[in-house]
Amino acid sequence: MVMDEANQRQEHGDEAPSILAKAFSILESFNDRDRVLTLTEISRRSGLPKSTVHRLLRRLGDLGIIEDHGPGYRLGIKLVRMVSSMPVDLMRELSLPHMAQLQAWSNESVHFGVLRGGDVVVLQALFPPTEAPPIGEAGTRVPAHLSALGRAMLAYLPNEELDEVLGPDLAARTPKSMTDPVLIRTALELIRINGYASQRDEVVMGLGNIAAPILIKGRPMGAVALQMDSFKPMTDQLVNAVKVTAHRITRDAVGLLSHGREELFPYGY
C-alpha cells in the first residue's frame, strides 16, 4: 500500500505539471477578438494534437471552465467568479468608469495596467470604433522599461526593486526601443518630476503612449495610459487628461482604504 501511494505521488508529480501546462495553453488560445473557437483552431493555437485538445476540453467542460458554443467552444462563466476574486480586479473595476470618460473624450485607446516582475500587464483596454484590430488588449504583456505604462510605475519603485528590473540585456521591440539602463533611469527621474511618462515607437512602430501612475502612499499600484498614433502631438491637454484620470482612480482606491479594505492592497497599506 505504501509503495502504491508512493508510485501514485510520483506519477502525479510527473503528470500534473504537463496536464496543467496543456490546459492553460488551451485557455490562452482565446482572446478579446476570438471568443469562440473550434477544436481545430484551438489545436492550431495551442500546438497540441486534436485528440489531446478534445480530451482536455471534456475535462475542462466538466469543471465549468470551458463551455460548448454551437460547433465551437468558449470560456466558461465560472471563470468570471475566479477572476473577480483577484484583488487586482478591484483596481480594474475602479479604473473602468474613469477610463471610459478619457476614451470618449479623446477618441483614442485607453489602457490600465499593473507591474508583474519586469513586465507591465494590461488589465483593461478600451478602444474607439475602428476596423483595424486593436493593439494592447487585456492580458498583453510588455517589458515595463519600454512602455509608458511600465515607466510610470517603475519611476516610483524602491531602488532595490528597480535594480532587479533594469538588469543587463534589456529587451527591445523596435529600433527606437530604449534599452540603456542609464538613459532609462534618467527618464524615470523626469517622470517623477513631471508626473507622467511617454514613449513613441518603442513598443510598436507607429504608436505612442502617455501614462500616469496610480500611487497609494507613494507605491505604484497601477497606471493608466492613452494610446495614439505616434505622429500625433502629445499636447498639454492630453497629458493633463491622463493625469486627472489617474488622480481620480487613486482617489477611489484611497476611499476603499478608508473603509477598511486594507487586505486588498499589499505592503501593509
mmCIF file of C-alpha atoms in Angstrom:
data_model
loop_
_atom_site.group_PDB
_atom_site.id
_atom_site.type_symbol
_atom_site.label_atom_id
_atom_site.label_comp_id
_atom_site.label_asym_id
_atom_site.label_seq_id
_atom_site.Cartn_x
_atom_site.Cartn_y
_atom_site.Cartn_z
ATOM 1 C CA MET A 1 0.000 0.000 0.000
ATOM 2 C CA VAL A 2 2.787 2.415 0.898
ATOM 3 C CA MET A 3 4.583 1.570 -2.328
ATOM 4 C CA ASP A 4 1.371 2.116 -4.327
ATOM 5 C CA GLU A 5 0.856 5.564 -2.747
ATOM 6 C CA ALA A 6 4.467 6.476 -3.442
ATOM 7 C CA ASN A 7 4.099 5.375 -7.035
ATOM 8 C CA GLN A 8 0.903 7.436 -7.359
ATOM 9 C CA ARG A 9 2.597 10.516 -5.901
ATOM 10 C CA GLN A 10 5.473 10.076 -8.314
ATOM 11 C CA GLU A 11 3.101 9.585 -11.196
ATOM 12 C CA HIS A 12 1.015 12.623 -10.326
ATOM 13 C CA GLY A 13 4.127 14.696 -9.725
ATOM 14 C CA ASP A 14 5.353 13.878 -13.215
ATOM 15 C CA GLU A 15 1.987 14.218 -14.908
ATOM 16 C CA ALA A 16 0.270 17.169 -13.232
ATOM 17 C CA PRO A 17 2.524 19.976 -14.492
ATOM 18 C CA SER A 18 2.222 18.671 -18.041
ATOM 19 C CA ILE A 19 -1.567 18.497 -17.864
ATOM 20 C CA LEU A 20 -1.776 21.975 -16.294
ATOM 21 C CA ALA A 21 0.503 23.444 -18.943
ATOM 22 C CA LYS A 22 -1.595 21.926 -21.708
ATOM 23 C CA ALA A 23 -4.833 23.112 -20.102
ATOM 24 C CA PHE A 24 -3.502 26.663 -19.825
ATOM 25 C CA SER A 25 -2.357 26.535 -23.453
ATOM 26 C CA ILE A 26 -5.961 25.826 -24.371
ATOM 27 C CA LEU A 27 -7.322 28.651 -22.208
ATOM 28 C CA GLU A 28 -4.754 31.087 -23.610
ATOM 29 C CA SER A 29 -5.948 30.352 -27.138
ATOM 30 C CA PHE A 30 -8.906 32.674 -26.504
ATOM 31 C CA ASN A 31 -8.638 36.468 -26.562
ATOM 32 C CA ASP A 32 -10.771 39.599 -26.856
ATOM 33 C CA ARG A 33 -11.202 39.172 -30.605
ATOM 34 C CA ASP A 34 -11.545 35.379 -30.741
ATOM 35 C CA ARG A 35 -14.003 34.466 -28.019
ATOM 36 C CA VAL A 36 -15.371 31.339 -29.724
ATOM 37 C CA LEU A 37 -13.004 28.789 -31.259
ATOM 38 C CA THR A 38 -13.361 25.429 -32.938
ATOM 39 C CA LEU A 39 -11.422 22.326 -31.971
ATOM 40 C CA THR A 40 -9.171 22.797 -34.998
ATOM 41 C CA GLU A 41 -8.454 26.445 -34.121
ATOM 42 C CA ILE A 42 -7.627 25.595 -30.510
ATOM 43 C CA SER A 43 -5.352 22.786 -31.640
ATOM 44 C CA ARG A 44 -3.511 25.112 -34.029
ATOM 45 C CA ARG A 45 -3.114 27.931 -31.498
ATOM 46 C CA SER A 46 -2.087 25.724 -28.590
ATOM 47 C CA GLY A 47 0.191 23.498 -30.653
ATOM 48 C CA LEU A 48 -1.473 20.412 -29.183
ATOM 49 C CA PRO A 49 -2.857 17.409 -31.114
ATOM 50 C CA LYS A 50 -6.602 17.428 -31.666
ATOM 51 C CA SER A 51 -7.007 14.259 -29.628
ATOM 52 C CA THR A 52 -5.304 15.884 -26.616
ATOM 53 C CA VAL A 53 -7.313 19.084 -27.010
ATOM 54 C CA HIS A 54 -10.566 17.161 -27.269
ATOM 55 C CA ARG A 55 -9.823 15.160 -24.126
ATOM 56 C CA LEU A 56 -8.847 18.226 -22.110
ATOM 57 C CA LEU A 57 -11.841 20.200 -23.368
ATOM 58 C CA ARG A 58 -14.090 17.490 -21.963
ATOM 59 C CA ARG A 59 -12.337 17.697 -18.583
ATOM 60 C CA LEU A 60 -12.453 21.480 -18.534
ATOM 61 C CA GLY A 61 -16.101 21.331 -19.540
ATOM 62 C CA ASP A 62 -16.919 19.057 -16.604
ATOM 63 C CA LEU A 63 -15.347 21.688 -14.333
ATOM 64 C CA GLY A 64 -17.289 24.552 -15.929
ATOM 65 C CA ILE A 65 -14.103 26.208 -17.188
ATOM 66 C CA ILE A 66 -14.987 25.635 -20.857
ATOM 67 C CA GLU A 67 -18.473 25.654 -22.394
ATOM 68 C CA ASP A 68 -19.835 24.391 -25.700
ATOM 69 C CA HIS A 69 -20.895 27.143 -28.087
ATOM 70 C CA GLY A 70 -22.524 25.761 -31.242
ATOM 71 C CA PRO A 71 -19.817 23.950 -33.183
ATOM 72 C CA GLY A 72 -17.099 25.563 -31.052
ATOM 73 C CA TYR A 73 -16.081 26.369 -27.506
ATOM 74 C CA ARG A 74 -15.938 29.404 -25.246
ATOM 75 C CA LEU A 75 -14.537 30.207 -21.812
ATOM 76 C CA GLY A 76 -16.970 29.284 -19.045
ATOM 77 C CA ILE A 77 -18.902 31.630 -16.793
ATOM 78 C CA LYS A 78 -17.190 30.041 -13.792
ATOM 79 C CA LEU A 79 -14.016 31.921 -14.722
ATOM 80 C CA VAL A 80 -15.782 35.233 -14.078
ATOM 81 C CA ARG A 81 -16.103 34.432 -10.375
ATOM 82 C CA MET A 82 -12.474 33.349 -10.186
ATOM 83 C CA VAL A 83 -11.174 36.465 -11.916
ATOM 84 C CA SER A 84 -13.393 38.802 -9.893
ATOM 85 C CA SER A 85 -11.936 37.293 -6.704
ATOM 86 C CA MET A 86 -8.460 38.637 -7.502
ATOM 87 C CA PRO A 87 -7.558 41.792 -5.526
ATOM 88 C CA VAL A 88 -6.162 43.361 -8.695
ATOM 89 C CA ASP A 89 -9.563 43.049 -10.383
ATOM 90 C CA LEU A 90 -10.921 45.589 -7.938
ATOM 91 C CA MET A 91 -8.407 48.111 -9.260
ATOM 92 C CA ARG A 92 -9.618 47.297 -12.760
ATOM 93 C CA GLU A 93 -13.221 47.934 -11.705
ATOM 94 C CA LEU A 94 -12.287 51.219 -10.070
ATOM 95 C CA SER A 95 -10.471 52.355 -13.188
ATOM 96 C CA LEU A 96 -13.170 51.475 -15.701
ATOM 97 C CA PRO A 97 -15.575 54.457 -15.418
ATOM 98 C CA HIS A 98 -12.696 56.941 -15.450
ATOM 99 C CA MET A 99 -11.077 55.175 -18.408
ATOM 100 C CA ALA A 100 -14.400 55.340 -20.241
ATOM 101 C CA GLN A 101 -14.537 59.112 -19.764
ATOM 102 C CA LEU A 102 -10.993 59.519 -21.064
ATOM 103 C CA GLN A 103 -11.647 57.256 -24.052
ATOM 104 C CA ALA A 104 -14.892 59.050 -25.000
ATOM 105 C CA TRP A 105 -13.268 62.472 -24.677
ATOM 106 C CA SER A 106 -10.085 61.622 -26.596
ATOM 107 C CA ASN A 107 -11.461 59.036 -29.056
ATOM 108 C CA GLU A 108 -8.185 57.158 -28.528
ATOM 109 C CA SER A 109 -7.378 53.794 -26.951
ATOM 110 C CA VAL A 110 -7.021 53.759 -23.164
ATOM 111 C CA HIS A 111 -5.266 51.103 -21.077
ATOM 112 C CA PHE A 112 -4.934 50.210 -17.414
ATOM 113 C CA GLY A 113 -2.018 48.017 -16.356
ATOM 114 C CA VAL A 114 -0.053 46.695 -13.392
ATOM 115 C CA LEU A 115 3.525 45.550 -12.873
ATOM 116 C CA ARG A 116 4.360 41.879 -12.738
ATOM 117 C CA GLY A 117 8.088 41.447 -12.360
ATOM 118 C CA GLY A 118 9.790 43.176 -15.263
ATOM 119 C CA ASP A 119 6.611 43.370 -17.339
ATOM 120 C CA VAL A 120 3.533 45.528 -17.383
ATOM 121 C CA VAL A 121 0.308 43.570 -17.863
ATOM 122 C CA VAL A 122 -2.758 45.229 -19.398
ATOM 123 C CA LEU A 123 -5.831 44.511 -17.240
ATOM 124 C CA GLN A 124 -8.347 46.673 -19.084
ATOM 125 C CA ALA A 125 -8.372 48.217 -22.547
ATOM 126 C CA LEU A 126 -10.961 50.457 -24.192
ATOM 127 C CA PHE A 127 -10.782 51.109 -27.923
ATOM 128 C CA PRO A 128 -12.547 53.551 -30.247
ATOM 129 C CA PRO A 129 -14.698 52.060 -33.014
ATOM 130 C CA THR A 130 -12.285 51.005 -35.730
ATOM 131 C CA GLU A 131 -11.902 48.364 -38.411
ATOM 132 C CA ALA A 132 -8.239 47.825 -37.520
ATOM 133 C CA PRO A 133 -7.534 45.125 -34.937
ATOM 134 C CA PRO A 134 -6.766 46.674 -31.550
ATOM 135 C CA ILE A 135 -3.265 46.622 -30.101
ATOM 136 C CA GLY A 136 -2.813 46.141 -26.374
ATOM 137 C CA GLU A 137 -5.859 44.090 -25.469
ATOM 138 C CA ALA A 138 -6.371 42.801 -21.924
ATOM 139 C CA GLY A 139 -3.713 40.277 -20.957
ATOM 140 C CA THR A 140 -0.996 41.806 -23.135
ATOM 141 C CA ARG A 141 2.459 41.746 -21.506
ATOM 142 C CA VAL A 142 5.122 44.301 -22.465
ATOM 143 C CA PRO A 143 8.581 44.857 -20.961
ATOM 144 C CA ALA A 144 7.996 47.602 -18.411
ATOM 145 C CA HIS A 145 11.108 49.569 -19.384
ATOM 146 C CA LEU A 146 9.751 50.082 -22.917
ATOM 147 C CA SER A 147 6.172 51.161 -22.242
ATOM 148 C CA ALA A 148 4.811 54.394 -20.845
ATOM 149 C CA LEU A 149 2.578 52.336 -18.537
ATOM 150 C CA GLY A 150 5.605 50.495 -17.202
ATOM 151 C CA ARG A 151 7.841 53.525 -16.806
ATOM 152 C CA ALA A 152 5.092 55.442 -14.996
ATOM 153 C CA MET A 153 5.250 52.731 -12.319
ATOM 154 C CA LEU A 154 8.983 51.966 -12.419
ATOM 155 C CA ALA A 155 9.696 55.608 -11.582
ATOM 156 C CA TYR A 156 8.244 55.099 -8.109
ATOM 157 C CA LEU A 157 9.757 51.730 -7.203
ATOM 158 C CA PRO A 158 12.372 51.466 -4.440
ATOM 159 C CA ASN A 159 15.905 51.285 -5.811
ATOM 160 C CA GLU A 160 16.397 47.629 -4.901
ATOM 161 C CA GLU A 161 13.316 46.613 -6.885
ATOM 162 C CA LEU A 162 14.251 48.844 -9.798
ATOM 163 C CA ASP A 163 17.715 47.277 -9.887
ATOM 164 C CA GLU A 164 16.111 43.869 -10.436
ATOM 165 C CA VAL A 165 14.150 45.154 -13.445
ATOM 166 C CA LEU A 166 16.895 47.215 -15.081
ATOM 167 C CA GLY A 167 19.451 44.454 -15.382
ATOM 168 C CA PRO A 168 21.687 43.728 -18.358
ATOM 169 C CA ASP A 169 20.382 42.692 -21.772
ATOM 170 C CA LEU A 170 17.104 44.602 -21.666
ATOM 171 C CA ALA A 171 14.765 43.572 -24.464
ATOM 172 C CA ALA A 172 13.997 45.771 -27.474
ATOM 173 C CA ARG A 173 10.862 45.693 -29.608
ATOM 174 C CA THR A 174 11.750 48.245 -32.285
ATOM 175 C CA PRO A 175 14.846 50.138 -33.477
ATOM 176 C CA LYS A 176 13.729 53.035 -31.264
ATOM 177 C CA SER A 177 13.404 50.997 -28.059
ATOM 178 C CA MET A 178 15.336 52.450 -25.129
ATOM 179 C CA THR A 179 17.418 49.680 -23.544
ATOM 180 C CA ASP A 180 20.282 51.572 -21.896
ATOM 181 C CA PRO A 181 19.689 51.403 -18.104
ATOM 182 C CA VAL A 182 21.405 54.769 -17.603
ATOM 183 C CA LEU A 183 19.105 56.504 -20.090
ATOM 184 C CA ILE A 184 16.072 54.755 -18.637
ATOM 185 C CA ARG A 185 16.954 55.901 -15.114
ATOM 186 C CA THR A 186 17.291 59.468 -16.397
ATOM 187 C CA ALA A 187 13.855 59.167 -17.999
ATOM 188 C CA LEU A 188 12.415 57.856 -14.715
ATOM 189 C CA GLU A 189 13.766 60.891 -12.856
ATOM 190 C CA LEU A 190 11.890 63.163 -15.288
ATOM 191 C CA ILE A 191 8.730 61.111 -14.802
ATOM 192 C CA ARG A 192 8.881 61.711 -11.044
ATOM 193 C CA ILE A 193 9.265 65.434 -11.698
ATOM 194 C CA ASN A 194 6.535 65.724 -14.331
ATOM 195 C CA GLY A 195 4.103 63.112 -13.020
ATOM 196 C CA TYR A 196 3.696 61.277 -16.317
ATOM 197 C CA ALA A 197 5.547 59.055 -18.800
ATOM 198 C CA SER A 198 5.512 58.952 -22.591
ATOM 199 C CA GLN A 199 7.021 56.964 -25.429
ATOM 200 C CA ARG A 200 6.891 56.913 -29.204
ATOM 201 C CA ASP A 201 7.599 53.899 -31.446
ATOM 202 C CA GLU A 202 9.393 51.959 -28.706
ATOM 203 C CA VAL A 203 6.888 49.095 -28.361
ATOM 204 C CA VAL A 204 5.213 49.187 -31.791
ATOM 205 C CA MET A 205 6.295 51.398 -34.646
ATOM 206 C CA GLY A 206 3.635 53.997 -35.319
ATOM 207 C CA LEU A 207 2.191 54.059 -31.804
ATOM 208 C CA GLY A 208 2.862 56.238 -28.771
ATOM 209 C CA ASN A 209 1.519 56.488 -25.215
ATOM 210 C CA ILE A 210 1.055 58.929 -22.379
ATOM 211 C CA ALA A 211 0.729 57.302 -18.934
ATOM 212 C CA ALA A 212 0.316 58.360 -15.314
ATOM 213 C CA PRO A 213 0.675 56.218 -12.193
ATOM 214 C CA ILE A 214 -1.873 55.229 -9.558
ATOM 215 C CA LEU A 215 0.052 55.908 -6.327
ATOM 216 C CA ILE A 216 -1.114 54.685 -2.925
ATOM 217 C CA LYS A 217 1.138 56.149 -0.222
ATOM 218 C CA GLY A 218 3.858 56.546 -2.826
ATOM 219 C CA ARG A 219 3.623 52.964 -4.083
ATOM 220 C CA PRO A 220 2.646 52.396 -7.769
ATOM 221 C CA MET A 221 -0.453 50.177 -7.705
ATOM 222 C CA GLY A 222 -1.118 50.572 -11.431
ATOM 223 C CA ALA A 223 -1.090 53.091 -14.259
ATOM 224 C CA VAL A 224 -3.452 54.423 -16.906
ATOM 225 C CA ALA A 225 -2.361 55.288 -20.442
ATOM 226 C CA LEU A 226 -3.731 56.923 -23.553
ATOM 227 C CA GLN A 227 -2.503 55.360 -26.809
ATOM 228 C CA MET A 228 -2.325 57.238 -30.113
ATOM 229 C CA ASP A 229 -0.573 57.302 -33.453
ATOM 230 C CA SER A 230 2.989 58.384 -32.812
ATOM 231 C CA PHE A 231 2.831 61.234 -35.325
ATOM 232 C CA LYS A 232 0.105 62.978 -33.280
ATOM 233 C CA PRO A 233 1.239 65.709 -30.860
ATOM 234 C CA MET A 234 1.214 64.868 -27.167
ATOM 235 C CA THR A 235 -0.391 68.121 -26.113
ATOM 236 C CA ASP A 236 -0.582 69.505 -22.594
ATOM 237 C CA GLN A 237 -4.330 68.948 -22.781
ATOM 238 C CA LEU A 238 -3.867 65.216 -23.392
ATOM 239 C CA VAL A 239 -1.204 64.923 -20.693
ATOM 240 C CA ASN A 240 -3.407 66.681 -18.152
ATOM 241 C CA ALA A 241 -6.377 64.483 -19.053
ATOM 242 C CA VAL A 242 -4.337 61.340 -18.376
ATOM 243 C CA LYS A 243 -3.032 62.730 -15.081
ATOM 244 C CA VAL A 244 -6.540 63.700 -13.977
ATOM 245 C CA THR A 245 -7.792 60.207 -14.821
ATOM 246 C CA ALA A 246 -5.025 58.644 -12.733
ATOM 247 C CA HIS A 247 -5.823 61.023 -9.871
ATOM 248 C CA ARG A 248 -9.496 60.018 -9.913
ATOM 249 C CA ILE A 249 -8.653 56.300 -9.847
ATOM 250 C CA THR A 250 -6.240 56.957 -6.973
ATOM 251 C CA ARG A 251 -8.927 58.866 -5.090
ATOM 252 C CA ASP A 252 -11.351 55.949 -5.361
ATOM 253 C CA ALA A 253 -8.686 53.453 -4.267
ATOM 254 C CA VAL A 254 -7.811 55.562 -1.224
ATOM 255 C CA GLY A 255 -11.514 55.674 -0.440
ATOM 256 C CA LEU A 256 -11.527 51.891 -0.192
ATOM 257 C CA LEU A 257 -8.674 52.025 2.295
ATOM 258 C CA SER A 258 -10.638 54.437 4.439
ATOM 259 C CA HIS A 259 -13.453 51.874 4.544
ATOM 260 C CA GLY A 260 -11.215 49.174 5.993
ATOM 261 C CA ARG A 261 -10.265 47.265 2.831
ATOM 262 C CA GLU A 262 -6.526 47.176 3.530
ATOM 263 C CA GLU A 263 -6.391 43.478 2.665
ATOM 264 C CA LEU A 264 -6.864 44.376 -0.989
ATOM 265 C CA PHE A 265 -3.594 46.298 -1.095
ATOM 266 C CA PRO A 266 -0.120 44.837 -0.493
ATOM 267 C CA TYR A 267 2.755 46.292 1.519
ATOM 268 C CA GLY A 268 0.614 46.932 4.581
ATOM 269 C CA TYR A 269 -1.433 49.815 3.181
#
